[in-house]
mmCIF file of C-alpha atoms in Angstrom:
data_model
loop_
_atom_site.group_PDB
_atom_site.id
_atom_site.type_symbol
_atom_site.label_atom_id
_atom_site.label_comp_id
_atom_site.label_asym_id
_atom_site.label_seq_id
_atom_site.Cartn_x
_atom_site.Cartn_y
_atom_site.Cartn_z
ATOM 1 C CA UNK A 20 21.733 -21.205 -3.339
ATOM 2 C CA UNK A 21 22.677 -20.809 0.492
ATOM 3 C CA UNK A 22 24.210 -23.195 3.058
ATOM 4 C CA UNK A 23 21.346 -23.246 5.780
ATOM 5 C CA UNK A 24 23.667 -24.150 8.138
ATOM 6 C CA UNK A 25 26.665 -22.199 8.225
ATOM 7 C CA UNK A 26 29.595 -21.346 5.302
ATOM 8 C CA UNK A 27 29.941 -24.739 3.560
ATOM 9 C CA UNK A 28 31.196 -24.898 0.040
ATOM 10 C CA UNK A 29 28.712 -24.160 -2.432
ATOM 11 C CA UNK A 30 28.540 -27.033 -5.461
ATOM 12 C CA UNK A 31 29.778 -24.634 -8.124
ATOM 13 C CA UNK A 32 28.773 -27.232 -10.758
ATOM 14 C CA UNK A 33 25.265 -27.535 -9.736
ATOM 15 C CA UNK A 34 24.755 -23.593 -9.620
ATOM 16 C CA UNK A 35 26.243 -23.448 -12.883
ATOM 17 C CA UNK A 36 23.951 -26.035 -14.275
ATOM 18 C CA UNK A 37 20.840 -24.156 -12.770
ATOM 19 C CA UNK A 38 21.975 -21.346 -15.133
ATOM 20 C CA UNK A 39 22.420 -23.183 -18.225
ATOM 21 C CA UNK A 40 18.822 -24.285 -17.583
ATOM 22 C CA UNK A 41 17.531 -20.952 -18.054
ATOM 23 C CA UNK A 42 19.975 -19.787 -20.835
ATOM 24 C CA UNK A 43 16.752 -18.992 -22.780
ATOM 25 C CA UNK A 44 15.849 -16.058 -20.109
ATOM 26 C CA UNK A 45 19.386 -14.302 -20.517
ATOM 27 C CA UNK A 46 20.988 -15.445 -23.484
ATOM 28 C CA UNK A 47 23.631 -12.224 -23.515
ATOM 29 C CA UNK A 48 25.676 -12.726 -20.485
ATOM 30 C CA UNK A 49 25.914 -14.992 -17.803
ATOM 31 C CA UNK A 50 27.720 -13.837 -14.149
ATOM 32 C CA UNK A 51 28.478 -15.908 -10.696
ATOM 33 C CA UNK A 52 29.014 -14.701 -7.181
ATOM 34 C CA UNK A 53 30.112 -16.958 -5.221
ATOM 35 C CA UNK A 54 31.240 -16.982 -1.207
ATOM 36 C CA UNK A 55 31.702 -19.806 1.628
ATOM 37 C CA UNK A 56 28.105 -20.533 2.043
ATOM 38 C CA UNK A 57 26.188 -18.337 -0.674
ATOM 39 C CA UNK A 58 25.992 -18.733 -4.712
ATOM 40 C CA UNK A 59 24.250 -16.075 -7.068
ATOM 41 C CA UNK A 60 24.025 -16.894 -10.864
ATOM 42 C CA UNK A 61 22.128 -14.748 -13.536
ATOM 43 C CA UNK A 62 21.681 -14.997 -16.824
ATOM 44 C CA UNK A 63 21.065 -11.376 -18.802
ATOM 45 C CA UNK A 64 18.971 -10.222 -21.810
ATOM 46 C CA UNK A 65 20.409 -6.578 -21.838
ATOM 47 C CA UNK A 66 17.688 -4.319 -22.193
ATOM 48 C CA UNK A 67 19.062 -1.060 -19.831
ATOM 49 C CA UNK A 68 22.735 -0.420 -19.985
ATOM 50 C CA UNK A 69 24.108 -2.445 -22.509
ATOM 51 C CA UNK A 70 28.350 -1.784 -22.128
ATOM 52 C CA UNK A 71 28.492 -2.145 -18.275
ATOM 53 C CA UNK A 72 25.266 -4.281 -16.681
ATOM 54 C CA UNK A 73 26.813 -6.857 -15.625
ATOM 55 C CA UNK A 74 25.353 -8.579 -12.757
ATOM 56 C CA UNK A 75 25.763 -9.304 -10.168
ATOM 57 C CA UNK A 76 25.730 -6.453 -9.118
ATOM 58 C CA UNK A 77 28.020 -4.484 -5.824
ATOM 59 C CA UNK A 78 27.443 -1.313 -4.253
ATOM 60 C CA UNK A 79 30.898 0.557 -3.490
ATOM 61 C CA UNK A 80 31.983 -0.936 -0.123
ATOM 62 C CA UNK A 81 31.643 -4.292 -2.271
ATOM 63 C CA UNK A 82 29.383 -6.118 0.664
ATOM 64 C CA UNK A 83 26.302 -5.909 -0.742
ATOM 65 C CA UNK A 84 25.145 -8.182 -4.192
ATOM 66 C CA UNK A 85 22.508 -8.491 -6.215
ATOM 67 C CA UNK A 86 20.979 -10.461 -9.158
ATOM 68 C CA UNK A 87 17.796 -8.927 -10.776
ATOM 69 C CA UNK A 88 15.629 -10.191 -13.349
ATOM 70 C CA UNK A 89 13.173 -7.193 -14.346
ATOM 71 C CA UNK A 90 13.179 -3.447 -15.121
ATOM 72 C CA UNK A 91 12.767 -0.521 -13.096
ATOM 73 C CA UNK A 92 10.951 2.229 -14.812
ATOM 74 C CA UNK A 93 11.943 5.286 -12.681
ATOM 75 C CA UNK A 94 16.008 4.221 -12.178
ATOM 76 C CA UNK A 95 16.566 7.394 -13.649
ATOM 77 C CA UNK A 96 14.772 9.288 -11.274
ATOM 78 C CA UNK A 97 16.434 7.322 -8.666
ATOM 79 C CA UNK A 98 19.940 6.805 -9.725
ATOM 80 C CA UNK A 99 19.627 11.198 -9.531
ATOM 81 C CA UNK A 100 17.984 10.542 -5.857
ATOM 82 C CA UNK A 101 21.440 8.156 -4.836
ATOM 83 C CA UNK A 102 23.510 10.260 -5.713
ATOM 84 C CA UNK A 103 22.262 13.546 -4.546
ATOM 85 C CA UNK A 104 22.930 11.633 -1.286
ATOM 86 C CA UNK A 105 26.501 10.422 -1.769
ATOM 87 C CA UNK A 106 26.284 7.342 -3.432
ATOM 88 C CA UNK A 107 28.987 6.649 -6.372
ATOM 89 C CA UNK A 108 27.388 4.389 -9.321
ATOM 90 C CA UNK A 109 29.855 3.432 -11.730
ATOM 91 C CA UNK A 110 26.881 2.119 -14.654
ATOM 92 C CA UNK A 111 24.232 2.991 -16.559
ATOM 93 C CA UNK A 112 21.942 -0.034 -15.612
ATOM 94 C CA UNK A 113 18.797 -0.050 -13.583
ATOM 95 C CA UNK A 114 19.747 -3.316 -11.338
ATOM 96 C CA UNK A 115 22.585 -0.903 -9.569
ATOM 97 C CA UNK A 116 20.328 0.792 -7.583
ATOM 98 C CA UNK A 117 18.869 -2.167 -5.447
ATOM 99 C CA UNK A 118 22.434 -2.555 -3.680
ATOM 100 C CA UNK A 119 22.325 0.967 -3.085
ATOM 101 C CA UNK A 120 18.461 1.651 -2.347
ATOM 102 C CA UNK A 121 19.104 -1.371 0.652
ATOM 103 C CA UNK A 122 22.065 0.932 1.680
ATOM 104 C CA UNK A 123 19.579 3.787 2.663
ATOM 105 C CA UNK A 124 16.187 1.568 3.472
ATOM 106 C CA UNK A 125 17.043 -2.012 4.042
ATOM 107 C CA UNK A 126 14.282 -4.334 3.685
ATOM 108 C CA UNK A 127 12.156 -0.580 2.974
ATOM 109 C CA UNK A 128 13.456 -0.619 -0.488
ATOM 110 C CA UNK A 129 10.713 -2.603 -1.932
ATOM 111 C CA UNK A 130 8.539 0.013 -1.337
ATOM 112 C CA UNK A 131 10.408 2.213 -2.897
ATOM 113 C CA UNK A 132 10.488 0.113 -6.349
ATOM 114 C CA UNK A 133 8.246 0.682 -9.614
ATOM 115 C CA UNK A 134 8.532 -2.049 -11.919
ATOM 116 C CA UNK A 135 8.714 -5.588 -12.490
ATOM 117 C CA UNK A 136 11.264 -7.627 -10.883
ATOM 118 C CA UNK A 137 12.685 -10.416 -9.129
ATOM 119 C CA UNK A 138 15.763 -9.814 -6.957
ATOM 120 C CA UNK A 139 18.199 -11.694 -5.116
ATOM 121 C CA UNK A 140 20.355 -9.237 -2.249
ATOM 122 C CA UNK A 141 23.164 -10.742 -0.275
ATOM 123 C CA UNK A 142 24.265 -8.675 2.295
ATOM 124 C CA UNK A 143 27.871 -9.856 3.763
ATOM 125 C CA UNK A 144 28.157 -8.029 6.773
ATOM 126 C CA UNK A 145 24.392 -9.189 7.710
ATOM 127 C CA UNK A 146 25.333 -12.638 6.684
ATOM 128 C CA UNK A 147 21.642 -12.170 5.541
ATOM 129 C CA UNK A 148 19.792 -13.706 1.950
ATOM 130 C CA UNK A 149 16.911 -10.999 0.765
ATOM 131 C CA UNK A 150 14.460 -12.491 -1.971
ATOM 132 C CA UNK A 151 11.967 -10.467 -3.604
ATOM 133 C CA UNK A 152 9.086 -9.845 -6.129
ATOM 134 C CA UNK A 153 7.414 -7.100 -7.875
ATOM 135 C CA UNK A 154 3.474 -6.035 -6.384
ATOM 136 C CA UNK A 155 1.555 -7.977 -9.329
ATOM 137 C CA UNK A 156 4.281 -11.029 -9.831
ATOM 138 C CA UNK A 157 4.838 -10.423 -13.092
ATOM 139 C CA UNK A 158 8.633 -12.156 -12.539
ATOM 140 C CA UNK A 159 8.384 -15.398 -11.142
ATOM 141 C CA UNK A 160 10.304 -16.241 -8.606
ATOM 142 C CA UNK A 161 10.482 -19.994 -7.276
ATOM 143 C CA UNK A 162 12.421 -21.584 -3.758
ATOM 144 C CA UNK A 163 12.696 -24.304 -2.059
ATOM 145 C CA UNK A 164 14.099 -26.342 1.071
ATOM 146 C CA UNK A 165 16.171 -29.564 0.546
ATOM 147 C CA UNK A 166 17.915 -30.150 4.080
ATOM 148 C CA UNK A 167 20.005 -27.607 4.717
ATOM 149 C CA UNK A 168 20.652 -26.014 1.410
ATOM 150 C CA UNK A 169 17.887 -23.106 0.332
ATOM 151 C CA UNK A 170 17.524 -22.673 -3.859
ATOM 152 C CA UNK A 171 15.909 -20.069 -5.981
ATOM 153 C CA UNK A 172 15.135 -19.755 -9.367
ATOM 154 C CA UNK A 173 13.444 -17.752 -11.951
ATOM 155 C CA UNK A 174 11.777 -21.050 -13.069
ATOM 156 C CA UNK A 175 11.502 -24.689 -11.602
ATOM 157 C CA UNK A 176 13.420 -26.478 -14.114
ATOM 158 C CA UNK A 177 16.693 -24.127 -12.931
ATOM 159 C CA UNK A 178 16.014 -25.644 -9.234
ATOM 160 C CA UNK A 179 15.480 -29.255 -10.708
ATOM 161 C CA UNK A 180 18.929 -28.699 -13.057
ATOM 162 C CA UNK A 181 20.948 -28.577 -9.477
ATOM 163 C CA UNK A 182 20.678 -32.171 -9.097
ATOM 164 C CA UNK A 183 19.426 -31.470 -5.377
ATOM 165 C CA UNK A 184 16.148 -31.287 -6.019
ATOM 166 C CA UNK A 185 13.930 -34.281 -6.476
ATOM 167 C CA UNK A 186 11.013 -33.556 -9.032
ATOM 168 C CA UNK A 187 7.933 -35.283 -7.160
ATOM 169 C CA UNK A 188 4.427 -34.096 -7.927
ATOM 170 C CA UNK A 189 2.153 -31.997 -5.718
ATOM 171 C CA UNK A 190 -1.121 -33.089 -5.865
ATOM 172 C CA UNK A 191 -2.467 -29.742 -4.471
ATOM 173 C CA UNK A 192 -0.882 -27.966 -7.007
ATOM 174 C CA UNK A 193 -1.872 -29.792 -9.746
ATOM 175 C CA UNK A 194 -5.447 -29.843 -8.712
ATOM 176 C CA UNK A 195 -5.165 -26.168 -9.178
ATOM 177 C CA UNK A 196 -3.561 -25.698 -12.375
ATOM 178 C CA UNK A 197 -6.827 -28.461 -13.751
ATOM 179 C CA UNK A 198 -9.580 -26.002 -11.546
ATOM 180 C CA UNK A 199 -8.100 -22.238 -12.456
ATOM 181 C CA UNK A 200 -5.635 -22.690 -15.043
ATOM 182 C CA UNK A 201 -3.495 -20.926 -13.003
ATOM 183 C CA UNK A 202 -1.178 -21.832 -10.189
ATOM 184 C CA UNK A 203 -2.187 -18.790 -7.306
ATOM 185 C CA UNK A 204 0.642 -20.149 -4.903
ATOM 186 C CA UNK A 205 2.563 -20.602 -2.982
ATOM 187 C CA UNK A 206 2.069 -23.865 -3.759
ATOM 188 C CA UNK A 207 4.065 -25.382 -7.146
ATOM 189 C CA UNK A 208 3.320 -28.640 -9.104
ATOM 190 C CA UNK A 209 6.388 -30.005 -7.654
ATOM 191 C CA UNK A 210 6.761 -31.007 -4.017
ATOM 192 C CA UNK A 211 8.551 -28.514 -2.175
ATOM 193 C CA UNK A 212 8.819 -25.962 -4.304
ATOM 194 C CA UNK A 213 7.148 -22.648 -3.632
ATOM 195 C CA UNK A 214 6.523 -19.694 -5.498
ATOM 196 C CA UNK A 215 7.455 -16.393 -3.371
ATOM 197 C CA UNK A 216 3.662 -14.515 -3.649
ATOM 198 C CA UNK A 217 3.145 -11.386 -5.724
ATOM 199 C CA UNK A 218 4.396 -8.249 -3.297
ATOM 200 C CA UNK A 219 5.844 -9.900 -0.916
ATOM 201 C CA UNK A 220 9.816 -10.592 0.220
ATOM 202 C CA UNK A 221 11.607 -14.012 1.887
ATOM 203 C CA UNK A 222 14.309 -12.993 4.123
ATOM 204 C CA UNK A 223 16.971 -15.817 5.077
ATOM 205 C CA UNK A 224 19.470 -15.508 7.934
ATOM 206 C CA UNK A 225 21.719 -19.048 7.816
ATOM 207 C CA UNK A 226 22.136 -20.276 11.518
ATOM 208 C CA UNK A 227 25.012 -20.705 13.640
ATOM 209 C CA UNK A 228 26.472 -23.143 15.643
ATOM 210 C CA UNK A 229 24.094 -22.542 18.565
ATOM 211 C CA UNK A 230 21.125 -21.299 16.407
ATOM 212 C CA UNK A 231 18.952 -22.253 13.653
ATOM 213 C CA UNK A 232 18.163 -20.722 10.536
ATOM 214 C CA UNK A 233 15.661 -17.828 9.885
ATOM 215 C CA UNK A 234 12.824 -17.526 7.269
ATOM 216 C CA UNK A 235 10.560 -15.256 7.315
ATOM 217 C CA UNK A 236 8.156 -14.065 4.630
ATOM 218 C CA UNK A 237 6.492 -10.535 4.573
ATOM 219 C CA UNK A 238 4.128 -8.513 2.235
ATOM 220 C CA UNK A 239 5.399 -5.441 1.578
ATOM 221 C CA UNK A 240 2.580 -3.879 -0.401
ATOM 222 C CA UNK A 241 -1.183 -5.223 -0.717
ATOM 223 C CA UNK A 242 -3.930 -3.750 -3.049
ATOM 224 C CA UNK A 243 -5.903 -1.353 -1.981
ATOM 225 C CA UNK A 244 -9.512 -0.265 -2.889
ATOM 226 C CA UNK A 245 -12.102 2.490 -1.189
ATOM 227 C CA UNK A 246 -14.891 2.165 0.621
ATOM 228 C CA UNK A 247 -18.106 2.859 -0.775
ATOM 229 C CA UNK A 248 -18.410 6.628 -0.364
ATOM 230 C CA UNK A 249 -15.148 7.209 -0.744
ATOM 231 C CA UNK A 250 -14.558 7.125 -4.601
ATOM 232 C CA UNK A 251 -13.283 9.737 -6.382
ATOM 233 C CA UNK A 252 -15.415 11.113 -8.470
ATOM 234 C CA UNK A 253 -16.066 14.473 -10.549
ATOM 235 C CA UNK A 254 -16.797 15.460 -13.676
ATOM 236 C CA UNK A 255 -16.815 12.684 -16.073
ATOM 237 C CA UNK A 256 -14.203 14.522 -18.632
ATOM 238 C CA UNK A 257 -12.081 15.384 -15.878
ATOM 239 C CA UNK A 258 -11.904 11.851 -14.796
ATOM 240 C CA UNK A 259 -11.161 10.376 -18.272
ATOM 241 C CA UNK A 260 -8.712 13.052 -18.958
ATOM 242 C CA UNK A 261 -6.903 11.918 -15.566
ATOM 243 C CA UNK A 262 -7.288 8.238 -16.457
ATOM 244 C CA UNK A 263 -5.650 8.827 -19.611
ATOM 245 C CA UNK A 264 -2.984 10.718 -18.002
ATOM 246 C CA UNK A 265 -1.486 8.357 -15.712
ATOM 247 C CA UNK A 266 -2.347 6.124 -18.548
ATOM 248 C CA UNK A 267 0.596 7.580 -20.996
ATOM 249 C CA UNK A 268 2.759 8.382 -18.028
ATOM 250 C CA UNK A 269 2.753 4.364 -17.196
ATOM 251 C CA UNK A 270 3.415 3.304 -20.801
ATOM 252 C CA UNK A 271 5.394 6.261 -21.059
ATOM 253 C CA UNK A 272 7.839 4.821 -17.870
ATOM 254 C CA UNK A 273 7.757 1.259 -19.986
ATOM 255 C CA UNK A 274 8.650 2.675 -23.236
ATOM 256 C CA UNK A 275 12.437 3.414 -21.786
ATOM 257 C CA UNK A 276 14.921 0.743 -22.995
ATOM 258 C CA UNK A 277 18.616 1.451 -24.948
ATOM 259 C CA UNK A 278 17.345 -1.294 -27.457
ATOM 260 C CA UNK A 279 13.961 -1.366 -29.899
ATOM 261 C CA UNK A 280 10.474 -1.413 -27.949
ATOM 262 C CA UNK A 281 7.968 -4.442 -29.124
ATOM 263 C CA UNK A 282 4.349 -4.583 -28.057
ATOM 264 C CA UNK A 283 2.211 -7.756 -28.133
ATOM 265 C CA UNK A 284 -0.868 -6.892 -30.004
ATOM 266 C CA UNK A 285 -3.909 -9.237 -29.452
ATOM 267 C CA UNK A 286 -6.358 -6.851 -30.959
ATOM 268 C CA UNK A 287 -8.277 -6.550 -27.803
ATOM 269 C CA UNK A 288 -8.856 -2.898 -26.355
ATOM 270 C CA UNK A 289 -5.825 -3.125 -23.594
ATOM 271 C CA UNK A 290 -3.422 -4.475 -26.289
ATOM 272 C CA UNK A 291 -4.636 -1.996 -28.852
ATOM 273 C CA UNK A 292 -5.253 0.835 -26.153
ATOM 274 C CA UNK A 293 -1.576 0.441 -24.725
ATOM 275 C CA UNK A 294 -0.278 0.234 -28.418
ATOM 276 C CA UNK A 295 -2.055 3.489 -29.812
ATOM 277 C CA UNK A 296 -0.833 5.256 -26.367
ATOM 278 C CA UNK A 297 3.306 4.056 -27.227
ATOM 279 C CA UNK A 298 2.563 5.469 -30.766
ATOM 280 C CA UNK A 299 1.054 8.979 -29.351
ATOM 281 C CA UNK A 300 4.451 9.059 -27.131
ATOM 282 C CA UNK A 301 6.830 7.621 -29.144
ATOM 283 C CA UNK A 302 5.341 8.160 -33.407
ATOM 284 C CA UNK A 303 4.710 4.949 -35.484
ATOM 285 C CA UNK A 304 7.988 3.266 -35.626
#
């Protein structure tokens, strides 16, 4: 959560009861980060450095944090990238390269993500609240206003577990959970609570005592698709054997983890396609 208004206490009670809510989502660890004005809370389910990914997570100077609910399939790649240009990580987890990545490209650094992810950055010397979600929203990511306190939350019941936030229905958002069983957002079941849309980031600047606050929300990637006449196109085996390619290479990227790999098999062909590729890369454990 974050004071609106300037560096009030945060309600330490409330933030921890929006964690408990979503114990289920992290039931490992839990961490706080807490400042005049600004509260973080995550809850982990170690998947990608197990001894020393605790969040949140600092960068070196200590004035950047983060909490990070995902994976990032090419951290590897990029913790090599980092520090190739000076920067000193001190883990083996993938969430320590966000504090680090907004070192080099600020609000850039979505771009340079692959994976799926929601992210909370707080940068101190900025005074400045970064929320952000992967390109396909595959980590939901939920906010709302109440006065001048902001909240955010991996799911709504975390927001209505602060005691802050009244749970009154949204008609709108109802009507489209009954027509698409689906909600599309930005618009929630719940009154003032929005989802943050797929590919895009919310960035918060509290005000001061002459100024308002800030929000402004921006895509940072949108799908794109070529014109007719544009299409590549080839020789059919070619094509296949380049689909199939950048097939393995993306289950490949998903396959990393320092615990045992699952897959959810519906018996469909992507379940079963996806499955048969992780066997090909990985044998038939």
């Amino acid at each position: 959560m974050l004071d609106l208004g300037g560096e009030r206490t945060v309600p330490e009670e409330a933030l921890r009861r929006m964690a408990r809510a979503i114990v289920h989502r992290g039931p490992d660890e839990e961490g706080f980060f807490i400042r005049p004005g600004v509260g973080l809370a995550s809850r982990r389910l170690s998947i990608v450095g197990l001894a020393d990914g605790q969040q949140p997570m600092k960068n070196e100077a200590g004035n950047v944090h983060v909490v990070f609910n995902g994976e990032l399939f090419d951290h590897i790649e990029k913790r090599r990238e980092l520090t190739q240009r000076g920067h000193v990580l001190r883990t083996h987890c993938d969430t320590e390269i966000l504090p680090h990545l907004w070192e080099d490209y600020q609000e850039g650094l979505f771009e340079k993500l692959r994976g799926q992810f929601a992210v909370a950055l707080w940068d101190d010397s900025k005074r400045q609240l970064i929320l952000g979600r992967d390109r396909f929203g595959i980590a939901p990511l939920f906010w709302t206003r109440q006065g001048d306190w902001l909240l955010f939350a991996s799911e709504i019941k975390a927001l209505l577990a602060s005691g802050m936030v009244p749970a009154r229905p949204d008609r709108k958002g109802i009507d489209q959970i009954f027509t698409f069983a689906a909600l599309p957002g930005p618009t929630t079941c719940f009154e003032g609570v929005r989802m943050l849309p797929p590919a895009h980031y919310l960035r918060i600047q509290p005000g001061g005592q002459s100024t308002g606050p800030t929000l402004d929300e921006r895509a940072y990637w949108k799908m794109d698709f070529p014109d007719q006449g544009q299409e590549v196109d080839g020789d059919a085996k070619d094509l296949v054997d380049s689909f199939e390619k950048h097939l393995l290479h993306a289950v490949g990227m998903r396959l990393r983890a320092d615990v045992p790999v699952g897959s959810y098999l519906s018996g469909g062909v992507d379940s079963s396609m996806i499955l048969a590729l992780a066997c090909h890369l990985h044998g038939k454990n």
